[in-house]
Each structure stands twice: as structure tokens, then as C-alpha cells.
mmCIF file of C-alpha atoms in Angstrom:
data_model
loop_
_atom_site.group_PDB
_atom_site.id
_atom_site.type_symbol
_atom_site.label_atom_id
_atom_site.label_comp_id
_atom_site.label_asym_id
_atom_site.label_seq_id
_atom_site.Cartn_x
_atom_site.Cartn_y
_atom_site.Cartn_z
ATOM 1 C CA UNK Y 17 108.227 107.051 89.139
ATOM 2 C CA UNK Y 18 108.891 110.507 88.235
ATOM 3 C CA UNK Y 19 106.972 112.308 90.195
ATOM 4 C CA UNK Y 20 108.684 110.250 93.520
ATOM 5 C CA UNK Y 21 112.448 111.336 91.621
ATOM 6 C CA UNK Y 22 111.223 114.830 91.604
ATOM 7 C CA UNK Y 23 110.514 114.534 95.356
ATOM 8 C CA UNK Y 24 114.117 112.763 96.006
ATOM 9 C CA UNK Y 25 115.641 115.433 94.142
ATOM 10 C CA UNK Y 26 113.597 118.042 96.118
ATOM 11 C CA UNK Y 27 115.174 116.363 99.376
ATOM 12 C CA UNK Y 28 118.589 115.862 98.582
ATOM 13 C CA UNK Y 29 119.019 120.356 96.709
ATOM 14 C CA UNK Y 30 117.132 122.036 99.529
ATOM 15 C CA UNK Y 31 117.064 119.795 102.448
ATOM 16 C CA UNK Y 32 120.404 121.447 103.969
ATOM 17 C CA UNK Y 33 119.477 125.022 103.108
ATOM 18 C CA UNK Y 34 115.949 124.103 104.904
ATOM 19 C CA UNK Y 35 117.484 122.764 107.986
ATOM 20 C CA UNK Y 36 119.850 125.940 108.044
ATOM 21 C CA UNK Y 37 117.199 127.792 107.484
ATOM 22 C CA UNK Y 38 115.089 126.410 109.967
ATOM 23 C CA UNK Y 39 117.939 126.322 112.790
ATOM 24 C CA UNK Y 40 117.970 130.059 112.025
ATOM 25 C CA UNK Y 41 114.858 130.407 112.593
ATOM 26 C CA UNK Y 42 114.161 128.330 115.983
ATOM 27 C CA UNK Y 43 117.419 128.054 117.274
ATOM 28 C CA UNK Y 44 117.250 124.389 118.273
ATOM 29 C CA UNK Y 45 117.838 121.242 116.372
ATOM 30 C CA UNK Y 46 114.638 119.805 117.663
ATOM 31 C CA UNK Y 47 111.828 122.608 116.480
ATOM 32 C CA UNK Y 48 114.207 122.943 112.980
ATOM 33 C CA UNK Y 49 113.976 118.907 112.591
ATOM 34 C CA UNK Y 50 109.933 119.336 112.963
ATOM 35 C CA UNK Y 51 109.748 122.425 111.143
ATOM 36 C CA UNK Y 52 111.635 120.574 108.059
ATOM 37 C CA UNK Y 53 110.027 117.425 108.166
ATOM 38 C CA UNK Y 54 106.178 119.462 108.750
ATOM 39 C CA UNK Y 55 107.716 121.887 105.403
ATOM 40 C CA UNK Y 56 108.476 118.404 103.277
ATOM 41 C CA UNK Y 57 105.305 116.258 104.476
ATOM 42 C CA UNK Y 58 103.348 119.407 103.284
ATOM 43 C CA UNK Y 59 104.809 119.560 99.752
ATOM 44 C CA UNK Y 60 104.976 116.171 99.384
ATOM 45 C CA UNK Y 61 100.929 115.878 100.205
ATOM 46 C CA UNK Y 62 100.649 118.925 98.125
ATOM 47 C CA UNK Y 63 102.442 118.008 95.259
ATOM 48 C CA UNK Y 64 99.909 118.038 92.869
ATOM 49 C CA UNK Y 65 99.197 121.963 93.340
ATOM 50 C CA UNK Y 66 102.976 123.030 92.434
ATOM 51 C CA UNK Y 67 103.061 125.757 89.568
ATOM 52 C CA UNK Y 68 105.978 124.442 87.775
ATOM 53 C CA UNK Y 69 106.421 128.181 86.480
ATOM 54 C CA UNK Y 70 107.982 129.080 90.035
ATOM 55 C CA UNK Y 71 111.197 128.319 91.667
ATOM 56 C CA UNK Y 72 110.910 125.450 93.668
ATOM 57 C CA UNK Y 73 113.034 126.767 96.344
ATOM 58 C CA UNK Y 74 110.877 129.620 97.169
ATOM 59 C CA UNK Y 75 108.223 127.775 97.399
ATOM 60 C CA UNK Y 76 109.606 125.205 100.117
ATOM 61 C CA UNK Y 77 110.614 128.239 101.833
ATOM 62 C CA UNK Y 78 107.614 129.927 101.625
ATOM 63 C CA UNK Y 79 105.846 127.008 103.252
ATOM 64 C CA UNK Y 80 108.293 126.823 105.808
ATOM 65 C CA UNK Y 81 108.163 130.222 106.657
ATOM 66 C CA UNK Y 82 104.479 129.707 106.385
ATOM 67 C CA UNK Y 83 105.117 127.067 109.468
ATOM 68 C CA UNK Y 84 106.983 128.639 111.386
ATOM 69 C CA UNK Y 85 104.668 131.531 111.546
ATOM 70 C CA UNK Y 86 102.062 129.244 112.652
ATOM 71 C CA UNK Y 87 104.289 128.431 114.991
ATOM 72 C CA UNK Y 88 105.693 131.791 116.675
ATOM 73 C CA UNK Y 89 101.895 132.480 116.994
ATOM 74 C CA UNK Y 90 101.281 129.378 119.218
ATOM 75 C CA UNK Y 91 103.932 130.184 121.163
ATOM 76 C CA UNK Y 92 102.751 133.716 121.687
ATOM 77 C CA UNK Y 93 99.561 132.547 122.527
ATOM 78 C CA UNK Y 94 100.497 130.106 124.629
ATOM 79 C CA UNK Y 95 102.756 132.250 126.857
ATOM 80 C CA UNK Y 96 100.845 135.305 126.644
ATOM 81 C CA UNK Y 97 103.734 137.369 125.384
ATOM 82 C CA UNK Y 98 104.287 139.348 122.288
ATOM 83 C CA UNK Y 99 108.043 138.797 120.853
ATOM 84 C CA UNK Y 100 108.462 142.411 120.477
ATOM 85 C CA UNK Y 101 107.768 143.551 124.065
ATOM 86 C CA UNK Y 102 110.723 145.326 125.440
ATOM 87 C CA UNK Y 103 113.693 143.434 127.123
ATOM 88 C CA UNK Y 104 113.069 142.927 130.823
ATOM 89 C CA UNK Y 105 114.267 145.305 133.079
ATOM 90 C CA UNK Y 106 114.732 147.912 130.341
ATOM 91 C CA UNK Y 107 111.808 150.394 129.565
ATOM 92 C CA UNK Y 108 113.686 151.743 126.115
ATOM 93 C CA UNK Y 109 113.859 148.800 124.481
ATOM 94 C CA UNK Y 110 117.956 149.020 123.066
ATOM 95 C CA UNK Y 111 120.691 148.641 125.727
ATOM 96 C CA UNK Y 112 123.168 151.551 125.588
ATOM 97 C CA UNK Y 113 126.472 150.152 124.750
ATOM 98 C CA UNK Y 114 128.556 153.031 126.568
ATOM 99 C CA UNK Y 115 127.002 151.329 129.771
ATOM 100 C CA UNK Y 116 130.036 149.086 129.775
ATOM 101 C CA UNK Y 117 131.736 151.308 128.851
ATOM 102 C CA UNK Y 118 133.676 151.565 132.367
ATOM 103 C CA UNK Y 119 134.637 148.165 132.942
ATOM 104 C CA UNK Y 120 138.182 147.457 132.180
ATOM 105 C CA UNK Y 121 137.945 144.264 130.742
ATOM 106 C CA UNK Y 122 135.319 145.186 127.733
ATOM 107 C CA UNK Y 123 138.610 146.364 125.785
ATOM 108 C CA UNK Y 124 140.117 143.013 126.241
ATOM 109 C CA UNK Y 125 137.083 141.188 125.217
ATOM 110 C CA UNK Y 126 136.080 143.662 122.240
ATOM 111 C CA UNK Y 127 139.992 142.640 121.077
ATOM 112 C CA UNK Y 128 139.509 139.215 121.514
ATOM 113 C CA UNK Y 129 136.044 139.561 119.659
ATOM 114 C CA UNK Y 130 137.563 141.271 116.769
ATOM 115 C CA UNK Y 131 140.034 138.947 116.447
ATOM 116 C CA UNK Y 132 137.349 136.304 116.021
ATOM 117 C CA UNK Y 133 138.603 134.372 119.329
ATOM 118 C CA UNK Y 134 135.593 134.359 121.125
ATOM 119 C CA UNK Y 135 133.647 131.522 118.962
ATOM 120 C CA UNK Y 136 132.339 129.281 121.736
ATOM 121 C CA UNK Y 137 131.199 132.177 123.762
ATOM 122 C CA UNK Y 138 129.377 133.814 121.054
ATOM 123 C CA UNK Y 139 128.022 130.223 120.295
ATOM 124 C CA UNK Y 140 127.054 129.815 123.681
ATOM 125 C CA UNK Y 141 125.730 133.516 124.122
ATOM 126 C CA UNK Y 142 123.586 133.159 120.841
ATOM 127 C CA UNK Y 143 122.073 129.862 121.950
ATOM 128 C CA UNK Y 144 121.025 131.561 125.079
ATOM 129 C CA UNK Y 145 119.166 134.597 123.160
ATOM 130 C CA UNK Y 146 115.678 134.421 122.576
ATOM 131 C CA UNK Y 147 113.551 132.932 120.140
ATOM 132 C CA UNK Y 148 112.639 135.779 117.980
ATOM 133 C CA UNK Y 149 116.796 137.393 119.135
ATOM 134 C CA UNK Y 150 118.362 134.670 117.739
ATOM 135 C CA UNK Y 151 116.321 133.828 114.380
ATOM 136 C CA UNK Y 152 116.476 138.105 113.505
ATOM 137 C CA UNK Y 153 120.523 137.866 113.713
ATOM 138 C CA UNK Y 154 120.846 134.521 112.694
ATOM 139 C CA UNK Y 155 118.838 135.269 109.062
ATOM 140 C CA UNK Y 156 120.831 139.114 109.061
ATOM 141 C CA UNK Y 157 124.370 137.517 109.696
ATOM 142 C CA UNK Y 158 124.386 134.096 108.906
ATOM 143 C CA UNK Y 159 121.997 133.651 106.207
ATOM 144 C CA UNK Y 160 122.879 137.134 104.684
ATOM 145 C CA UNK Y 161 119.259 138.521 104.670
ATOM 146 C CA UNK Y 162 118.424 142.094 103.805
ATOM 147 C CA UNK Y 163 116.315 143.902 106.385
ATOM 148 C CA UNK Y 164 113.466 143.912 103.495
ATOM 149 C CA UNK Y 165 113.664 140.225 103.473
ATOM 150 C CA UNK Y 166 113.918 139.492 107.101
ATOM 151 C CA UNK Y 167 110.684 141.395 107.548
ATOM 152 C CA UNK Y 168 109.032 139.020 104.742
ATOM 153 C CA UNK Y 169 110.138 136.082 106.305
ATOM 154 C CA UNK Y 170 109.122 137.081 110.047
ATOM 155 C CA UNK Y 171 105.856 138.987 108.498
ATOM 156 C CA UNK Y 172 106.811 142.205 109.927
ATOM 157 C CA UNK Y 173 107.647 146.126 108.854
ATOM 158 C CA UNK Y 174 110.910 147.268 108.098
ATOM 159 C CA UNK Y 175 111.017 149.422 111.348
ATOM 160 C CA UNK Y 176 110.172 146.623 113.434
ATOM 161 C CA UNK Y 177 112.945 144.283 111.529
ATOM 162 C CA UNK Y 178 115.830 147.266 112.604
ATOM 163 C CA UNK Y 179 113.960 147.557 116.386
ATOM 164 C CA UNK Y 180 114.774 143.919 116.833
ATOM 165 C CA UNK Y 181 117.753 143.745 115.474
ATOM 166 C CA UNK Y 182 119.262 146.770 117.482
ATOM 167 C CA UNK Y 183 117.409 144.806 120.483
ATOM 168 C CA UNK Y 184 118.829 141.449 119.267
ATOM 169 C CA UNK Y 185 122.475 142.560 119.269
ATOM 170 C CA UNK Y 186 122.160 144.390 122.473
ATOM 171 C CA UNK Y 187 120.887 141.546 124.151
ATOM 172 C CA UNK Y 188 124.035 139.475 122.496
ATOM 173 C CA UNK Y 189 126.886 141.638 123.803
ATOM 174 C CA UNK Y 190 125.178 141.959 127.391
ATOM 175 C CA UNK Y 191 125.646 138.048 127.794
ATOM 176 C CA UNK Y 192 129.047 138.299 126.100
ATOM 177 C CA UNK Y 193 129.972 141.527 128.499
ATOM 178 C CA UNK Y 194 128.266 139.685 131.625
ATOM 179 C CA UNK Y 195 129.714 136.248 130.678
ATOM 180 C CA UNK Y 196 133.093 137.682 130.225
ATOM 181 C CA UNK Y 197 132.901 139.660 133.818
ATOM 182 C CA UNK Y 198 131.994 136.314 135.293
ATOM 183 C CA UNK Y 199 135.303 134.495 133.554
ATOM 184 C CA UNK Y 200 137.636 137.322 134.541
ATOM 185 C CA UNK Y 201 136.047 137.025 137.929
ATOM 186 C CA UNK Y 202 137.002 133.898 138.163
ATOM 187 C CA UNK Y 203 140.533 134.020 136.919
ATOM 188 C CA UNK Y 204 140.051 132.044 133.619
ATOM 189 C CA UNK I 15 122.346 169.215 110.745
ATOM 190 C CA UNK I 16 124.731 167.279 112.793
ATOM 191 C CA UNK I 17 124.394 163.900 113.793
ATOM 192 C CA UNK I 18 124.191 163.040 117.670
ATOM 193 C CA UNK I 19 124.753 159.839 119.065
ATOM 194 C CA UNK I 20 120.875 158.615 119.339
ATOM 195 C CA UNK I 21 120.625 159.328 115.663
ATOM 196 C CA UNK I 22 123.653 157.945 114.774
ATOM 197 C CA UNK I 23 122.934 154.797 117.289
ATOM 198 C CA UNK I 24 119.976 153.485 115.056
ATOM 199 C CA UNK I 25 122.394 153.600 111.769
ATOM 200 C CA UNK I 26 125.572 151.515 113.473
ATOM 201 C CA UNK I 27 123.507 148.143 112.630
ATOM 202 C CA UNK I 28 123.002 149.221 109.066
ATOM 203 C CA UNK I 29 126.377 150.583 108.233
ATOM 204 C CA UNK I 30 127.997 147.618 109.930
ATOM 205 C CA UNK I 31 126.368 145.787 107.432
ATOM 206 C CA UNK I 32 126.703 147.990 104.522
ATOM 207 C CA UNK I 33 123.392 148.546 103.656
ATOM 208 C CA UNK I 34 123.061 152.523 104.275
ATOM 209 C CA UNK I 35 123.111 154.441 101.880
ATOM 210 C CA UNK I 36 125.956 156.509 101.056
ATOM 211 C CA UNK I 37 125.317 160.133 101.729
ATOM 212 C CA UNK I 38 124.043 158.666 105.242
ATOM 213 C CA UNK I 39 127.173 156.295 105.513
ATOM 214 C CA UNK I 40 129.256 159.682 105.234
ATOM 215 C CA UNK I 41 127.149 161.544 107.760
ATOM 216 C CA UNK I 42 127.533 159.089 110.218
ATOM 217 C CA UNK I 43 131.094 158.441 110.036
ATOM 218 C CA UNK I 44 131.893 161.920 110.215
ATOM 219 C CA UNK I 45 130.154 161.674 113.737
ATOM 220 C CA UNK I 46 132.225 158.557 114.683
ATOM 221 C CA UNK I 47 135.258 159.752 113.711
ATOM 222 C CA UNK I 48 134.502 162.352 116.698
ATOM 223 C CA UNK I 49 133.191 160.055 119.028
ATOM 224 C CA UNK I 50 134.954 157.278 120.642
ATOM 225 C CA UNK I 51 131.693 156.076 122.211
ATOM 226 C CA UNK I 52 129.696 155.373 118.912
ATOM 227 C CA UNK I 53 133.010 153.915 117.350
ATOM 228 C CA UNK I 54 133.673 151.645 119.848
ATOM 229 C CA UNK I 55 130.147 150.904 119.694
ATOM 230 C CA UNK I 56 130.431 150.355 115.938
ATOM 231 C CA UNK I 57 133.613 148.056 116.456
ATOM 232 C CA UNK I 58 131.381 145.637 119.295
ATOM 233 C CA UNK I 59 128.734 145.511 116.481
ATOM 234 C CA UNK I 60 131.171 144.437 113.350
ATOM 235 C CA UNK I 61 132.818 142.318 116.039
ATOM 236 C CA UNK I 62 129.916 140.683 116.942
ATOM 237 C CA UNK I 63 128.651 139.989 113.462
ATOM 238 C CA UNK I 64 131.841 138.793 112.189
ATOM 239 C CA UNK I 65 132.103 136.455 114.890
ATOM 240 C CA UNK I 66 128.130 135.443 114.495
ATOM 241 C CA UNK I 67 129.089 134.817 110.725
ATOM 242 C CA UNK I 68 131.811 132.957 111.684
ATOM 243 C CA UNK I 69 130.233 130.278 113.593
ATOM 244 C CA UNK I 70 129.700 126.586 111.893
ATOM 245 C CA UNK I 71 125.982 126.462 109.754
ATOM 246 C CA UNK I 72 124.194 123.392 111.284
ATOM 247 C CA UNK I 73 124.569 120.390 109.712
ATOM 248 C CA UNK I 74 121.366 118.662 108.040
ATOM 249 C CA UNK I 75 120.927 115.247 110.852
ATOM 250 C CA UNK I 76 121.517 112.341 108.819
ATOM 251 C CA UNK I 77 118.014 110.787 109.930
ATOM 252 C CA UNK I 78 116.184 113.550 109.361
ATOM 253 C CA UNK I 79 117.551 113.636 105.841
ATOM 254 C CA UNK I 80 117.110 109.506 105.778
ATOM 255 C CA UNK I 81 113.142 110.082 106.938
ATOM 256 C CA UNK I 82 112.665 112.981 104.033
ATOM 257 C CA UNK I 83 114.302 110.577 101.309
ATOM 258 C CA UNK I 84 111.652 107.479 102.354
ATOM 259 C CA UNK I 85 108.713 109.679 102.394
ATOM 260 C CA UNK I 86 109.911 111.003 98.716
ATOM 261 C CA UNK I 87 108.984 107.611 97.236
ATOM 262 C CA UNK I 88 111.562 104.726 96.460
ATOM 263 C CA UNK I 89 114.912 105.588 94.642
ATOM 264 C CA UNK I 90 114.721 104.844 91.415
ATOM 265 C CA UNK I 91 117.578 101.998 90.383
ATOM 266 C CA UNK I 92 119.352 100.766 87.167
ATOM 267 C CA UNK I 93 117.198 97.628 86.509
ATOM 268 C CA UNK I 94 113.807 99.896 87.485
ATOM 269 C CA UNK I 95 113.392 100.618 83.430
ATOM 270 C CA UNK I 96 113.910 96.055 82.616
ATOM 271 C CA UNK I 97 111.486 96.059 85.712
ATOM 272 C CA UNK I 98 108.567 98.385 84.930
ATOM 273 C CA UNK I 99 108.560 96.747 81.046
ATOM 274 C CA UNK I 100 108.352 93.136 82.421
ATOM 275 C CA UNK I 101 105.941 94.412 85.410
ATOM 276 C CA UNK I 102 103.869 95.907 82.042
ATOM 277 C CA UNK I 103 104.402 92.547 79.835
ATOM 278 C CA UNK I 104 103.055 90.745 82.759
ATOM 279 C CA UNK I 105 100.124 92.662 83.178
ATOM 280 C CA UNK I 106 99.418 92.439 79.647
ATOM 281 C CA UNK I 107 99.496 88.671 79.747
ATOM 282 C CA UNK I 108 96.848 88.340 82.754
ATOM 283 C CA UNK I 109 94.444 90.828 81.386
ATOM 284 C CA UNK I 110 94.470 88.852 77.698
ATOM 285 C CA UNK I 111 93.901 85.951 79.639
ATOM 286 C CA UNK I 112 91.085 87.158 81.562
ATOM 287 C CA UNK I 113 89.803 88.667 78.536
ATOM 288 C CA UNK I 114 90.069 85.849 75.991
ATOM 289 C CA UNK I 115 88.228 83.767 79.299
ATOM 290 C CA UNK I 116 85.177 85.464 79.880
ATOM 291 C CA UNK I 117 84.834 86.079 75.338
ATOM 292 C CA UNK I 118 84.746 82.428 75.800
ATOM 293 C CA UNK I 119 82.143 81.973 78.120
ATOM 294 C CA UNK I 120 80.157 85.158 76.524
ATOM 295 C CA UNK I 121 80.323 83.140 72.904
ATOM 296 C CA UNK I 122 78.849 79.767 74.293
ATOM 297 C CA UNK I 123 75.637 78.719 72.950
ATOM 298 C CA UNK I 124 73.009 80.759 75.018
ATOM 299 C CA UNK I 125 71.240 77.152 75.198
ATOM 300 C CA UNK I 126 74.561 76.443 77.012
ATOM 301 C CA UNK I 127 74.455 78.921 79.139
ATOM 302 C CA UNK I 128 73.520 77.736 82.808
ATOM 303 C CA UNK I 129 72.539 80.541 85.303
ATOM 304 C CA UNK I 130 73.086 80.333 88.708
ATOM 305 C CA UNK I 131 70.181 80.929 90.380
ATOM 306 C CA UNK I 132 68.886 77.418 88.407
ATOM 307 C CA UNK I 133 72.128 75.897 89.791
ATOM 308 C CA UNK I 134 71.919 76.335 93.235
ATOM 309 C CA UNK I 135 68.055 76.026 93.189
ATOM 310 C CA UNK I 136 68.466 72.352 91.450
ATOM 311 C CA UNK I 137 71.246 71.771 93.875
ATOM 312 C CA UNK I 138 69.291 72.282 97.333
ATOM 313 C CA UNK I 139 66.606 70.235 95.663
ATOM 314 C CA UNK I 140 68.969 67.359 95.476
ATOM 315 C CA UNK I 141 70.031 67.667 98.742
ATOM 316 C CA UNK I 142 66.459 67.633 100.259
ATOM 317 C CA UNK I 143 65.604 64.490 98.243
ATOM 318 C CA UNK I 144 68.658 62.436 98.238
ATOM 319 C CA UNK I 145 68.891 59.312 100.696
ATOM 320 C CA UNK I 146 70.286 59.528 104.210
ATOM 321 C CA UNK I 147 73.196 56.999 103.811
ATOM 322 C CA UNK I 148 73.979 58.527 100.340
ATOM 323 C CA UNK I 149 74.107 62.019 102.146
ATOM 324 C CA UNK I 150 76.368 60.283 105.203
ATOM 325 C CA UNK I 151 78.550 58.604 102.607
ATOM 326 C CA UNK I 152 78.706 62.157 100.816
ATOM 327 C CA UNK I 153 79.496 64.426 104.015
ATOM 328 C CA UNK I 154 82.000 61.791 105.039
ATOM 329 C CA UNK I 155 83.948 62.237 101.167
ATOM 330 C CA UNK I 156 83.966 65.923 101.701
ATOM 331 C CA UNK I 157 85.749 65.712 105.238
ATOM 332 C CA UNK I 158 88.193 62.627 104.164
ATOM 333 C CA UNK I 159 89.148 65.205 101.479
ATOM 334 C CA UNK I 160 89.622 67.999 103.653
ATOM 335 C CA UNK I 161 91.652 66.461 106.132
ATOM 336 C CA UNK I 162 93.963 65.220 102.988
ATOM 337 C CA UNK I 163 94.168 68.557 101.908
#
């Protein structure tokens, strides 16, 4: 009986910072759902190999991290891609941001942006980053990771953390920039 | 040495989100302050991660957190303690009843003792010997009795 109120209290302290977690990671209800559930099964099989000496939090998180490692690999395998190759069509890697520089309406959407009125379209243009895009700023700006952390969770060096980030944002305010051209195109 | 834009380009990130250090901080926004390219750059970046910040933090689905909550075990209520001590008294009672059954048995007379193997030996032995119409009138007992049951 105690051991199955540990486990209930286990569920109900860090099964929302999981899920948040996890959304940050995959960016889709359905892999953080079977990322959670996979991270809980796990503990709960495993239960008998917890140090109680260690915070239980970082240990779910660990094994969920753990997970979605596994998982990032598949995928790479899978599609025969590494998730640091460069963005397509660009052979530097980073987009340079005084590209848009010209267009007339970036000022009115940079305002608009700073004035935090652009939530659905960021929503929108997040959603449509990327895997690896949207987990890097989604762990950096959401979950309030350092870059030292966000290369322990995604098993990487610190230079590759601040490469994909740089990448990640770029790729962010293109689809903004382009989404935005495509509104004021059509008169909205 | 002065900062140029490629150098200062890699740092915007960082200082956007306050984590360069400050002699580097000051470096770089001496350059920005005298050029309108890397501080509008700077501006898209803080605007972007403000508004990134900003956005709602997904909600846990109530099934999933339904599903985790079964496979935890069952919740533990207020009449769990009165249940677990009767569930315990309970299983006291049948095991002293088993036990206090088979000392029983064990403390009969070995002379009273009968073992199986004589049992069912002595009982095929009366079957093979007894009368036809007695073993009829038997069989027919057995299935009246069946049928009742």
C-alpha cells in the first residue's frame, strides 16, 4: 500500500512538469503522451531500483530524457538525416536577419512582435519548426534552460546547443517574416 | 579589438537571454549601439523570445493523467486501514483453522491412520467383486443424486 501511494504521489507532483517537458521536447501532444506514459511505465516497473538518496524528479527526467533520446535516434535512423545538418537551401547554416531587412512590413511586424500581439502566429510558426528547432527553443524560452543544461538534456556540446539555437530562431522569424508577407499580401 | 557584426551575431542569442558575461555584454552593446542592423536584429530576437515565453504551457490530458494514476496502484481510502486489519484478522482465522485441522489428523493414533494407497486399492477390489445388480442399484444412486444436485 505504500509503495502504490508513493507511485500516486509520483503521478499527481511531476506528471504536469513531464508532459511540459515532454511537449517541449517533441512538439506534439501525441509523441509527449507516449513519451510520459513510456517515462512512468518505466519507473513504475523499475521501482524497486530507486536510490531514495536522489531527487525523484531528476530521476523521472532523466529517464525521460533517456527516452526521448532513444527516440530522436530512431528517427534519425529512420529518415537518414542528422538533426544538425544545415537548413535547406542555406549552405551557412544561420539565416542573416538583415536579409529582410528591405521589406517594409518587417517594422510593422517586429512592433507588433514586441508588443506581444503576434501569439497565434508565433504559435502557429513554432508548431511548424522542426523537431530538434522547436524542442532547443522550447527548453531555452519556455522551460528556462541554460545552454549547459539544454546540451545535457539533448546529449550534445555547448557549441552545438548555441549552433541550433541561432539556427532554431532563424528558422522561427523566416516563417513569421514569410507568413506575415503572405497576410499583408493578402490584405488581412 | 572591435566587434563586427559576425562576432557580435553569435552573442545576440546569449545576451538576449542574459547569460553573457559582462565584460562581453559591454563589448557587444557598444557595437549595437552603432549598428542599426545588429540592434534590430537583437530586438526580433527578444521579440521573439518574449513572445515564445508568452505562449500557454500545455496542459497535462486528463486521460493521460487518469491512465498514469491506475497504473500507480489503487488510491488508498479512509476505511483502507478498518480493511487491511479485518482482511489480516481473517486470514488469521483460516490459517488457525487449517492449522489446528491437519495437528488433528497428525495426533490420531498412527493405528488410526489410514493411507491412501490401501484405500483406493481396497476400494477397486470391492468394485471388481461386488454383484452386478448391487453395482446397477449403486451407479443408479450416484446419478439420482446428481441430477438432485
Amino acid at each position: 500500500m505504500a509503495i502504490h501511494e508513493a507511485q500516486r504521489r509520483l503521478v499527481e507532483e511531476y506528471s504536469e512538469r513531464g508532459y511540459q517537458f515532454a511537449f517541449g521536447l517533441c512538439g506534439n501532444s501525441e509523441d509527449a503522451k507516449e513519451l510520459v506514459q513510456e517515462a512512468f511505465y518505466r519507473i513504475l516497473r523499475k521501482w524497486d531500483s530507486y536510490d531514495a538518496g536522489q531527487p525523484l524528479e531528476g530521476w523521472f527526467l532523466g529517464i525521460l530524457r533517456n527516452l526521448y533520446m532513444d527516440s530522436l535516434k530512431r528517427y534519425e535512423r529512420r529518415h537518414g538525416v542528422s538533426l544538425d545538418a544545415p537548413l535547406a537551401g542555406r549552405s551557412g547554416g544561420d539565416l542573416n536577419l538583415a536579409d529582410a531587412m528591405a521589406d517594409p512590413n518587417e517594422e510593422a511586424l517586429l512592433d507588433r512582435l514586441c508588443r506581444r500581439n503576434l501569439g497565434a502566429r508565433v504559435r502557429r510558426a513554432l508548431d511548424g519548426l522542426s523537431r530538434e528547432h522547436k524542442a532547443v527553443l522550447t527548453l531555452l524560452d519556455i522551460e528556462g534552460l541554460t545552454y549547459g543544461q539544454i546540451g545535457q538534456v539533448m546529449d550534445c556540446p555547448l557549441n552545438t546547443v548555441r549552433s541550433r539555437v541561432n539556427r532554431a530562431r532563424a528558422a522561427l522569424k523566416k516563417v513569421i517574416l514569410e507568413k506575415g508577407k503572405e497576410a499583408y499580401a493578402d490584405g488581412l | 579589438m572591435r566587434m563586427d557584426c559576425e562576432l557580435a551575431g553569435e552573442s545576440l542569442e546569449e545576451r538576449a537571454a542574459g547569460l553573457l558575461p559582462a565584460a562581453r555584454a559591454a563589448e557587444l552593446d557598444e557595437h549595437i549601439s552603432l549598428c542599426p542592423a545588429c540592434a534590430r536584429q537583437l530586438r526580433w530576437i527578444s521579440g521573439l523570445k518574449a513572445s515564445v515565453r508568452a505562449l500557454p504551457r500545455a496542459a497535462l490530458p486528463a486521460e493521460l493523467r487518469a491512465a498514469l494514476l491506475d497504473a500507480a496502484g489503487p488510491r488508498p481510502g479512509p476505511l483502507d486501514w478498518l480493511r487491511a486489519r479485518r482482511a489480516t484478522a481473517a486470514g488469521l482465522g483460516f490459517a488457525s483453522a487449517f492449522a489446528a485441522a491437519g495437528l488433528a489428523l497428525w495426533l490420531r493414533a498412527p493405528e488410526e491412520r489410514l493411507p491412501l494407497d490401501e484405500v483406493l486399492t481396497e476400494h477397486g477390489r470391492y468394485e471388481a467383486t461386488m454383484p452386478a445388480a448391487d453395482r446397477e442399484s449403486l451407479y443408479a444412486g450416484l446419478a439420482e443424486a446428481g441430477e438432485a444436485r
